[in-house]
Coordinates of C-alpha atoms (C1' of nucleotides) in Angstrom, one line a residue:
Chain A
X201 CA -17.1 1.9 131.9
X202 CA -13.9 3.8 133.6
X203 CA -13.6 2.4 137.1
X204 CA -14.3 4.8 140.0
X205 CA -10.8 5.4 141.4
X206 CA -11.2 9.4 142.5
X207 CA -8.1 11.8 142.5
X208 CA -5.8 11.1 145.7
X209 CA -6.3 12.9 148.5
X210 CA -3.1 14.4 148.8
X211 CA -3.5 15.9 145.4
X212 CA -6.0 18.0 147.0
X213 CA -3.5 19.1 150.1
X214 CA -0.9 20.0 147.6
X215 CA -3.1 22.7 146.2
X216 CA -3.4 24.0 149.6
X217 CA -6.8 22.8 150.3
X218 CA -6.1 21.3 153.5
X219 CA -9.4 20.7 155.1
X220 CA -11.4 22.6 157.6
X221 CA -11.1 21.3 161.0
X222 CA -13.6 23.1 163.6
X223 CA -13.8 20.3 166.1
X224 CA -10.8 18.8 168.0
X225 CA -7.3 20.0 168.6
X226 CA -5.5 21.9 165.9
X227 CA -3.2 19.7 163.5
X228 CA 0.4 20.2 164.5
X229 CA 1.7 19.5 160.8
X230 CA 0.7 20.3 157.2
X231 CA 1.6 18.4 154.2
X232 CA 4.4 21.1 153.3
X233 CA 6.4 20.1 156.4
X234 CA 6.1 16.4 155.8
X235 CA 7.1 16.7 152.3
X236 CA 9.9 18.8 153.0
X237 CA 11.1 16.6 155.7
X238 CA 11.0 13.6 153.3
X239 CA 13.0 15.5 150.5
X240 CA 15.4 16.1 153.3
X241 CA 16.2 12.6 153.7
X242 CA 16.0 11.5 150.4
X243 CA 18.6 14.4 149.0
X244 CA 21.0 12.9 152.0
X245 CA 20.2 9.5 152.0
X246 CA 18.3 8.3 148.9
X247 CA 14.9 7.0 148.7
X248 CA 15.8 4.0 151.0
X249 CA 15.9 6.5 153.9
X250 CA 12.6 7.5 153.2
X251 CA 10.7 5.4 155.5
X252 CA 7.4 6.6 157.3
X253 CA 9.2 6.3 160.6
X254 CA 12.2 8.1 159.7
X255 CA 10.1 11.3 158.3
X256 CA 8.1 11.2 161.2
X257 CA 10.8 11.4 163.5
X258 CA 12.0 14.4 161.8
X259 CA 9.0 16.1 162.0
X260 CA 8.5 14.9 165.7
X261 CA 5.5 12.9 165.6
X262 CA 4.8 9.0 165.6
X263 CA 4.8 7.1 162.4
X264 CA 1.2 6.2 162.5
X265 CA 0.2 9.9 162.7
X266 CA 1.3 10.6 159.1
X267 CA -1.6 9.0 157.9
X268 CA -3.6 12.0 158.8
X269 CA -2.0 13.9 156.2
X270 CA -1.3 11.2 153.2
X271 CA -3.0 7.8 152.5
X272 CA 0.0 6.2 151.8
X273 CA 3.6 6.2 151.0
X274 CA 3.0 6.7 147.6
X275 CA 1.2 9.6 147.9
X276 CA 3.9 10.9 150.1
X277 CA 6.3 10.3 147.3
X278 CA 3.7 12.1 144.8
X279 CA 4.2 15.1 147.1
X280 CA 7.8 15.2 147.0
X281 CA 8.2 15.0 143.3
X282 CA 5.8 18.2 143.4
X283 CA 7.7 19.6 146.1
X284 CA 11.3 19.6 145.1
X285 CA 10.2 21.7 142.1
X286 CA 11.4 25.4 142.1
X287 CA 9.4 28.4 140.2
X288 CA 10.1 28.0 136.3
X289 CA 12.0 31.1 134.8
X290 CA 9.8 33.5 133.6
X291 CA 9.4 33.9 129.3
X292 CA 9.1 37.6 129.2
X293 CA 9.3 37.4 125.5
X294 CA 12.4 35.5 124.8
X295 CA 12.5 33.7 121.6
X296 CA 10.8 30.1 122.1
X297 CA 14.1 28.3 121.5
X298 CA 16.2 30.0 123.6
X299 CA 13.7 30.1 126.4
X300 CA 12.8 26.1 126.1
X301 CA 16.4 24.9 125.8
X302 CA 16.8 26.7 129.2
X303 CA 13.9 25.6 130.6
X304 CA 14.7 21.7 129.5
X305 CA 18.3 22.3 130.6
X306 CA 17.0 23.2 134.1
X307 CA 14.7 20.5 134.5
X308 CA 17.3 18.2 133.6
X309 CA 19.8 19.9 136.3
X310 CA 17.3 19.2 138.6
X311 CA 16.7 15.5 138.2
X312 CA 20.5 15.2 138.8
X313 CA 20.7 17.0 141.8
X314 CA 17.9 15.1 143.2
X315 CA 18.4 11.8 141.6
X316 CA 16.0 10.0 143.6
X317 CA 13.2 11.6 141.2
X318 CA 14.5 9.1 138.6
X319 CA 13.2 6.4 140.8
X320 CA 9.4 8.0 141.6
X321 CA 7.1 6.5 139.0
X322 CA 4.1 9.0 139.0
X323 CA 6.2 11.7 137.8
X324 CA 3.7 12.0 134.8
X325 CA 1.1 13.3 134.3
X326 CA 2.0 16.6 136.1
X327 CA -1.0 17.2 138.7
X328 CA 0.8 19.3 141.5
X329 CA 0.8 23.2 141.4
X330 CA 4.8 23.5 140.9
X331 CA 5.0 21.0 138.0
X332 CA 2.1 22.7 136.3
X333 CA 3.5 25.9 136.8
X334 CA 6.4 24.7 134.5
X335 CA 4.1 23.4 132.0
X336 CA 2.4 26.7 131.8
X337 CA 5.3 28.4 131.3
X338 CA 6.5 26.5 128.4
X339 CA 3.3 26.7 126.6
X340 CA 3.4 30.6 127.2
X341 CA 6.8 30.6 125.3
X342 CA 5.2 29.0 122.3
X343 CA 2.8 31.6 122.0
X344 CA 2.9 33.3 118.7
X345 CA 4.6 30.4 116.9
X346 CA 1.4 29.5 114.9
X347 CA 1.2 26.0 116.7
X348 CA -2.1 24.7 117.7
X349 CA -2.8 23.6 121.4
X350 CA -2.3 19.7 120.8
X351 CA 1.1 20.8 119.1
X352 CA 2.2 22.7 122.0
X353 CA 1.6 20.0 124.4
X354 CA 3.3 17.3 122.4
X355 CA 6.2 19.5 122.1
X356 CA 6.6 20.1 125.7
X357 CA 5.8 16.4 126.5
X358 CA 9.0 15.3 124.3
X359 CA 11.1 17.9 125.9
X360 CA 10.4 16.9 129.5
X361 CA 11.1 13.4 128.5
X362 CA 14.5 14.2 126.9
X363 CA 15.5 15.9 130.3
X364 CA 14.6 13.1 132.0
X365 CA 16.4 10.4 129.6
X366 CA 19.4 12.4 129.5
X367 CA 19.3 12.7 133.4
X368 CA 18.7 8.9 133.9
X369 CA 21.6 8.2 131.5
X370 CA 24.1 10.4 133.4
X371 CA 23.1 9.0 136.3
X372 CA 23.6 5.6 135.5
X373 CA 26.9 6.3 133.7
X374 CA 28.3 8.0 136.7
X375 CA 26.7 5.8 139.2
X376 CA 25.2 8.7 140.8
X377 CA 28.2 10.4 142.0
X378 CA 27.7 14.1 141.2
X379 CA 31.6 14.4 141.3
X380 CA 31.9 12.0 138.7
X381 CA 29.6 13.8 136.0
X382 CA 31.6 13.7 132.9
X383 CA 34.2 11.0 134.1
X384 CA 33.9 7.6 133.9
X385 CA 31.1 4.7 134.9
X386 CA 31.1 3.8 138.6
X387 CA 33.9 1.2 139.2
X388 CA 37.0 0.7 137.7
X389 CA 36.6 0.6 133.9
X390 CA 34.3 2.9 131.9
X391 CA 31.3 1.9 130.2
X392 CA 33.6 1.4 126.6
X393 CA 35.7 -0.9 128.4
X394 CA 33.1 -2.9 130.0
X395 CA 31.1 -3.5 126.7
X396 CA 34.6 -4.6 125.4
X397 CA 34.6 -7.4 128.0
X398 CA 30.8 -8.8 127.1
X399 CA 30.1 -8.4 123.7
X400 CA 31.3 -10.4 120.8
X401 CA 31.7 -9.0 117.1
X402 CA 29.6 -11.4 115.2
X403 CA 26.4 -11.0 117.4
X404 CA 27.4 -7.0 117.8
X405 CA 28.9 -5.9 114.6
X406 CA 27.6 -2.2 114.8
X407 CA 27.9 -1.5 118.3
X408 CA 31.8 -3.3 117.8
X409 CA 32.5 -0.9 115.3
X410 CA 31.3 2.4 117.4
X411 CA 33.1 0.9 120.5
X412 CA 36.4 0.8 118.7
X413 CA 36.2 4.6 118.0
X414 CA 36.2 5.3 121.5
X415 CA 33.0 7.5 121.7
X416 CA 31.7 5.4 124.2
X417 CA 34.5 5.8 126.7
X418 CA 34.9 7.8 129.8
X419 CA 34.8 11.9 129.5
X420 CA 34.3 12.2 125.9
X421 CA 31.5 10.1 125.8
X422 CA 27.7 10.0 126.4
X423 CA 27.9 12.0 129.3
X424 CA 29.2 15.2 128.6
X425 CA 27.5 18.4 128.3
X426 CA 28.0 18.6 124.4
X427 CA 25.6 15.6 124.1
X428 CA 22.9 17.1 126.0
X429 CA 23.1 20.1 123.8
X430 CA 23.3 17.7 120.7
X431 CA 20.3 15.7 121.6
X432 CA 18.2 18.6 122.5
X433 CA 19.0 20.5 119.5
X434 CA 17.9 17.6 117.4
X435 CA 14.3 17.9 118.9
X436 CA 14.2 21.6 118.9
X437 CA 15.2 21.5 115.0
X438 CA 12.2 19.6 114.6
X439 CA 10.3 21.7 116.5
X440 CA 11.7 24.8 114.4
X441 CA 10.9 22.9 110.9
X442 CA 7.3 22.2 112.1
X443 CA 7.0 25.9 112.9
X444 CA 8.3 26.7 109.8
X445 CA 5.6 24.6 107.8
X446 CA 3.2 26.5 109.7
X447 CA 4.4 30.0 108.5
Chain B
X119 CA 40.5 8.6 141.2
X120 CA 37.4 6.4 140.3
X121 CA 36.0 4.4 143.1
X122 CA 36.6 0.8 142.8
X123 CA 33.1 -0.4 142.7
X124 CA 33.4 -3.2 140.2
X125 CA 30.5 -4.5 137.8
X126 CA 27.7 -6.4 139.7
X127 CA 28.2 -10.2 139.0
X128 CA 24.9 -10.6 138.1
X129 CA 26.0 -8.7 134.6
X130 CA 28.4 -11.7 133.9
X131 CA 25.6 -14.1 134.6
X132 CA 23.0 -12.2 132.5
X133 CA 25.7 -12.9 129.5
X134 CA 25.6 -16.8 130.2
X135 CA 28.8 -17.1 132.3
X136 CA 27.7 -18.9 135.1
X137 CA 30.5 -19.9 137.3
X138 CA 32.1 -23.7 136.6
X139 CA 31.3 -25.5 139.6
X140 CA 33.4 -28.8 139.8
X141 CA 32.6 -29.4 143.8
X142 CA 29.6 -30.0 145.4
X143 CA 26.2 -30.6 144.2
X144 CA 24.8 -29.6 140.7
X145 CA 23.1 -26.3 140.9
X146 CA 19.2 -26.8 140.7
X147 CA 18.8 -23.3 139.1
X148 CA 20.0 -20.8 137.0
X149 CA 19.7 -17.0 136.6
X150 CA 17.1 -17.0 133.6
X151 CA 14.8 -19.5 135.5
X152 CA 14.8 -17.3 138.4
X153 CA 14.4 -13.9 136.0
X154 CA 11.7 -15.5 134.2
X155 CA 9.6 -16.5 137.1
X156 CA 10.2 -13.0 138.6
X157 CA 8.9 -11.3 135.4
X158 CA 5.7 -13.6 135.4
X159 CA 5.2 -12.0 138.9
X160 CA 5.5 -8.6 137.8
X161 CA 3.3 -9.1 134.6
X162 CA 0.7 -10.5 137.0
X163 CA 0.6 -8.3 140.0
X164 CA 3.1 -5.6 139.5
X165 CA 6.6 -5.0 141.0
X166 CA 4.9 -5.3 144.5
X167 CA 4.4 -8.5 144.3
X168 CA 7.8 -9.8 143.3
X169 CA 9.7 -10.5 146.8
X170 CA 12.4 -12.9 147.2
X171 CA 10.4 -15.3 149.3
X172 CA 7.5 -14.9 146.1
X173 CA 9.9 -15.6 143.2
X174 CA 11.9 -18.5 145.2
X175 CA 8.5 -20.1 145.9
X176 CA 7.7 -20.2 142.2
X177 CA 10.9 -22.0 141.2
X178 CA 10.7 -24.4 144.3
X179 CA 13.5 -23.0 146.7
X180 CA 13.9 -21.3 149.8
X181 CA 13.9 -17.4 149.6
X182 CA 17.6 -17.6 150.8
X183 CA 18.8 -19.8 147.8
X184 CA 18.2 -16.8 145.4
X185 CA 21.6 -15.1 147.2
X186 CA 23.6 -18.1 145.4
X187 CA 22.6 -16.2 142.2
X188 CA 21.9 -12.5 142.6
X189 CA 23.8 -10.7 144.9
X190 CA 20.7 -8.6 146.1
X191 CA 17.3 -7.8 145.1
X192 CA 18.1 -4.8 142.9
X193 CA 20.3 -7.1 140.9
X194 CA 17.2 -9.5 139.9
X195 CA 15.6 -6.2 138.8
X196 CA 18.3 -5.6 136.5
X197 CA 18.3 -9.0 135.1
X198 CA 14.5 -8.9 134.8
X199 CA 14.9 -5.5 132.5
X200 CA 16.8 -7.6 130.1
X201 CA 15.2 -10.4 130.5
X202 CA 11.8 -9.4 129.2
X203 CA 13.3 -7.8 126.1
X204 CA 12.5 -9.8 122.8
X205 CA 15.0 -9.7 119.7
X206 CA 14.9 -6.6 117.6
X207 CA 13.6 -6.7 114.3
X208 CA 16.6 -6.8 111.7
X209 CA 17.1 -3.9 109.7
X210 CA 17.8 -5.7 106.6
X211 CA 18.7 -2.8 104.6
X212 CA 15.2 -0.9 105.8
X213 CA 15.4 2.9 105.1
X214 CA 16.8 4.0 108.3
X215 CA 13.7 6.5 109.1
X216 CA 11.0 3.7 108.8
X217 CA 13.5 1.3 110.7
X218 CA 13.8 3.3 113.7
X219 CA 10.2 4.2 113.5
X220 CA 9.5 0.8 114.0
X221 CA 12.1 0.4 116.4
X222 CA 11.0 3.1 118.9
X223 CA 7.3 2.0 118.7
X224 CA 8.0 -1.8 119.8
X225 CA 10.1 -0.5 122.6
X226 CA 7.0 1.9 123.8
X227 CA 4.7 -1.1 123.3
X228 CA 7.1 -3.1 125.4
X229 CA 7.0 -0.8 128.1
X230 CA 3.1 -0.7 128.3
X231 CA 3.0 -4.2 128.4
X232 CA 5.5 -4.7 131.2
X233 CA 4.8 -1.6 132.9
X234 CA 6.6 -2.5 136.0
X235 CA 9.4 -1.6 133.8
X236 CA 8.6 2.0 134.2
X237 CA 9.7 1.6 138.0
X238 CA 13.0 -0.3 137.6
X239 CA 15.5 2.6 137.8
X240 CA 18.3 1.2 136.2
X241 CA 17.2 0.7 132.5
X242 CA 20.3 2.8 131.4
X243 CA 23.1 2.7 130.1
X244 CA 22.2 -1.0 129.0
X245 CA 24.5 -3.5 130.1
X246 CA 22.3 -6.9 129.2
X247 CA 22.8 -9.1 126.2
X248 CA 19.2 -8.0 124.6
X249 CA 18.9 -4.9 125.3
X250 CA 22.5 -4.1 123.5
X251 CA 21.1 -6.2 120.3
X252 CA 18.9 -3.4 120.2
X253 CA 21.0 -0.9 120.2
X254 CA 23.2 -2.5 117.9
X255 CA 20.2 -3.1 115.4
X256 CA 19.5 0.9 115.6
X257 CA 23.3 2.0 114.9
X258 CA 23.2 -0.8 112.1
X259 CA 19.8 0.8 110.5
X260 CA 21.9 4.2 110.8
X261 CA 24.9 3.0 108.4
X262 CA 25.3 4.9 105.5
X263 CA 23.7 8.2 106.4
X264 CA 26.9 9.6 107.1
X265 CA 26.1 10.5 110.9
X266 CA 29.6 9.9 113.2
X267 CA 29.4 7.4 115.8
X268 CA 29.0 9.8 118.4
X269 CA 26.1 11.4 116.7
X270 CA 24.5 7.9 115.9
X271 CA 24.6 7.2 119.7
X272 CA 22.9 10.3 120.5
X273 CA 20.2 9.8 118.1
X274 CA 19.5 6.5 119.3
X275 CA 19.4 7.6 123.1
X276 CA 17.2 10.0 122.0
X277 CA 14.9 7.8 120.8
X278 CA 14.8 5.3 123.8
X279 CA 14.0 8.3 125.9
X280 CA 11.2 9.1 123.5
X281 CA 9.8 5.7 123.7
X282 CA 10.1 5.7 127.9
X283 CA 8.3 9.2 128.1
X284 CA 5.6 8.0 126.0
X285 CA 5.1 5.1 127.6
X286 CA 5.1 6.6 131.2
X287 CA 2.8 9.1 130.3
X288 CA 0.4 7.1 128.7
X289 CA 0.7 4.7 131.8
X290 CA 0.2 7.6 133.8
X291 CA -3.0 9.0 132.2
X292 CA -4.5 5.5 131.7
X293 CA -3.9 4.5 135.2
X294 CA -2.0 1.3 134.1
X295 CA -5.3 -0.4 133.1
X296 CA -4.4 -1.7 129.4
X297 CA -7.8 -1.6 128.7
X298 CA -8.3 2.0 129.0
X299 CA -5.5 3.1 126.6
X300 CA -6.7 6.3 124.7
X301 CA -9.6 6.8 127.1
X302 CA -9.4 8.6 130.3
X303 CA -7.5 9.3 133.0
X304 CA -8.1 6.6 136.0
X305 CA -11.2 7.9 137.7
X306 CA -14.4 9.6 136.5
X307 CA -12.8 12.8 135.2
X308 CA -10.2 12.8 132.5
X309 CA -7.2 14.8 133.1
X310 CA -8.5 17.9 131.7
X311 CA -11.6 17.9 133.8
X312 CA -9.3 17.6 136.8
X313 CA -7.0 20.2 135.9
X314 CA -9.8 22.2 135.4
X315 CA -10.9 21.8 139.2
X316 CA -7.2 22.9 140.4
X317 CA -5.9 25.3 138.1
X318 CA -6.7 29.2 138.5
X319 CA -6.4 31.1 135.1
X320 CA -4.5 33.9 136.5
X321 CA -1.4 31.8 137.9
X322 CA -1.5 29.2 134.8
X323 CA -3.0 31.5 131.9
X324 CA -1.4 29.6 129.1
X325 CA -2.7 25.9 130.6
X326 CA -6.1 27.6 131.2
X327 CA -6.2 28.6 127.3
X328 CA -4.9 25.0 126.0
X329 CA -7.3 23.2 128.6
X330 CA -10.5 25.3 127.2
X331 CA -9.6 23.8 123.7
X332 CA -10.3 20.5 125.0
X333 CA -7.3 18.7 124.0
X334 CA -6.2 17.6 127.4
X335 CA -9.5 15.5 127.2
X336 CA -9.6 12.0 127.1
X337 CA -9.6 10.2 123.9
X338 CA -9.1 12.8 121.8
X339 CA -6.3 14.0 124.0
X340 CA -2.5 13.4 125.0
X341 CA -2.8 9.8 125.0
X342 CA -3.9 8.4 121.4
X343 CA -1.4 7.0 118.8
X344 CA -1.6 10.1 116.9
X345 CA 0.5 11.8 119.2
X346 CA 3.2 9.2 119.8
X347 CA 3.7 9.6 115.9
X348 CA 3.6 13.1 116.3
X349 CA 6.5 13.6 118.7
X350 CA 8.3 10.6 117.2
X351 CA 8.2 12.5 113.8
X352 CA 9.2 15.7 115.5
X353 CA 12.3 13.7 116.4
X354 CA 13.1 12.1 113.0
X355 CA 12.8 15.2 111.0
X356 CA 15.4 16.7 113.4
X357 CA 17.4 13.5 112.5
X358 CA 16.9 14.0 108.8
X359 CA 17.7 17.4 109.0
X360 CA 21.0 16.6 110.4
X361 CA 22.0 13.9 107.9
X362 CA 21.0 16.1 105.1
X363 CA 23.5 19.0 106.5
X364 CA 26.1 15.9 106.0
X365 CA 25.3 14.7 102.5
Chain C
dA94 C1' 28.7 -25.9 146.4
dC95 C1' 24.3 -25.4 147.3
dC96 C1' 20.2 -25.3 149.8
dT97 C1' 17.8 -24.9 154.2
dG98 C1' 15.5 -22.7 158.5
dA99 C1' 16.0 -19.7 161.9
dA100 C1' 17.1 -15.3 163.3
dC101 C1' 17.7 -10.0 162.6
dA102 C1' 16.1 -5.6 161.9
dC103 C1' 13.5 -3.8 159.5
dC104 C1' 9.3 -2.6 156.7
dG105 C1' 3.6 0.0 155.7
dT106 C1' -0.4 0.2 157.8
dT107 C1' -4.4 -1.1 161.1
dC108 C1' -7.1 0.2 164.8
dA109 C1' -8.5 0.9 169.8
dA110 C1' -7.4 4.1 173.1
dG111 C1' -6.2 8.5 175.0
dT112 C1' -6.8 13.8 174.9
Chain D
dA66 C1' -9.7 15.8 165.0
dC67 C1' -5.4 14.4 166.3
dC68 C1' -2.1 11.4 167.6
dT69 C1' 0.1 7.8 170.4
dG70 C1' 1.4 2.9 171.1
dA71 C1' 0.7 -1.5 170.3
dA72 C1' 0.0 -5.0 167.2
dC73 C1' -0.4 -7.3 162.4
dA74 C1' 1.9 -9.4 158.3
dC75 C1' 5.2 -8.8 156.2
dC76 C1' 10.2 -7.3 154.0
dG77 C1' 15.5 -8.3 152.5
dT78 C1' 19.4 -10.4 153.7
dT79 C1' 22.9 -12.8 157.1
dC80 C1' 24.8 -16.9 158.9
dA81 C1' 25.4 -21.2 160.9
dA82 C1' 24.3 -25.8 160.0
dG83 C1' 23.0 -29.7 156.7
dT84 C1' 24.1 -32.6 152.6

DNA sequence: ACCTGAACACCGTTCAAGT
DNA sequence: ACCTGAACACCGTTCAAGT
């Protein structure tokens, strides 16, 4: 029924299971070295700078040598997406709401710091050791809430998604320039002004009404930190209501 | 202060503002024709099949002729992301919660039908006529709830994000095979089994506990429709609580 | 003004050959 | 077993030349 597409071998290597080689010369590289080099390039020049040749030259081998460690460039991107992730904060008995708010915010900030992540398709489901550690700690924070396992998973998934969407939105509005966060859309005009030049009031009545209030404008608009907190609280209120129903 | 990066000219064209040309031969194409051809290829072969040459050959011109209509391939992707979107359902006085639930579900289904959308970076903020129509109707549905404009925008943003995350997750778990939705992860083993082979219980205690309940398994797991509804209700409960506080 | 065709500077990936 | 170097089949984009 299910087609036989085995897990990419890069996943095994992400878990430190490099194959034991008895014959031949010792490997000069490992996956982590390659991944770190690729991440460095992506941080500096974006995903467009990450060619197999560029990564290879950074670690001092020929481009084709990388294929001893990853089956394809897509696998390299998968490994990068796990490799950028730092260890999660430890719950240590923090109230679930405080912990998950912090957990979500750090994830969003990470996405903005490494905006190329927003263009990596295979972020979900998590398969690498670092992303799964984040999942584990979020589940830990929900211990004692009375939620069943399926509910916990759904809560965590929703929060991950919120971090991702918010980061994508902020990135889109600021043009990816970190200096501009909280300011205007890239270019001379801000988002509200741009829309005003495009939208006609009869076809887009509600949007026109909202635009006229200025909330889509620059610094006071969609992008600032208050909006992140607002949407996050919306979600956490939903979770709290669910927990209340259980108790 | 803000760098002068004007709106891409493709945005103007997405709004039907093709330049009026007085001299020279009449254009043989327009942006919509090109966009539709590109969408057809993406639906059939994925984003990898969408090369400028392939799109051009489908509409019967040389690859380089496309640059009369888009400044770059990235602009073409932007136009595609608006072009696939159908008109939204009309609110027509539907209760806000019913309307937004339907609105979010249709968006998620669209993302799964055209999974290549998940790899198009510039989905947000919406700038095209079709995506902005969806935004407008969601705002309309929230009329009479007492929410202020900023709150409405935040609610709608959160719902868009939820649709996107859920679609990305389902796509990731099913390997993009639409037949497999609700079934197992691509490959022989399902997600739960895969994790069981990777994770050690001491480093990932809560994940191990959740895994042992089987909720991460195939059909009953993360992917089925009940989970989508569950997370959506979580969000809508938060919105309802907010509206209640206002009333 | 629109489109073509040649050309440029790249890509990711394969494969046989060296060690 | 690991790495190299040549080679293959592409890319997106430019630019001068045609109409």
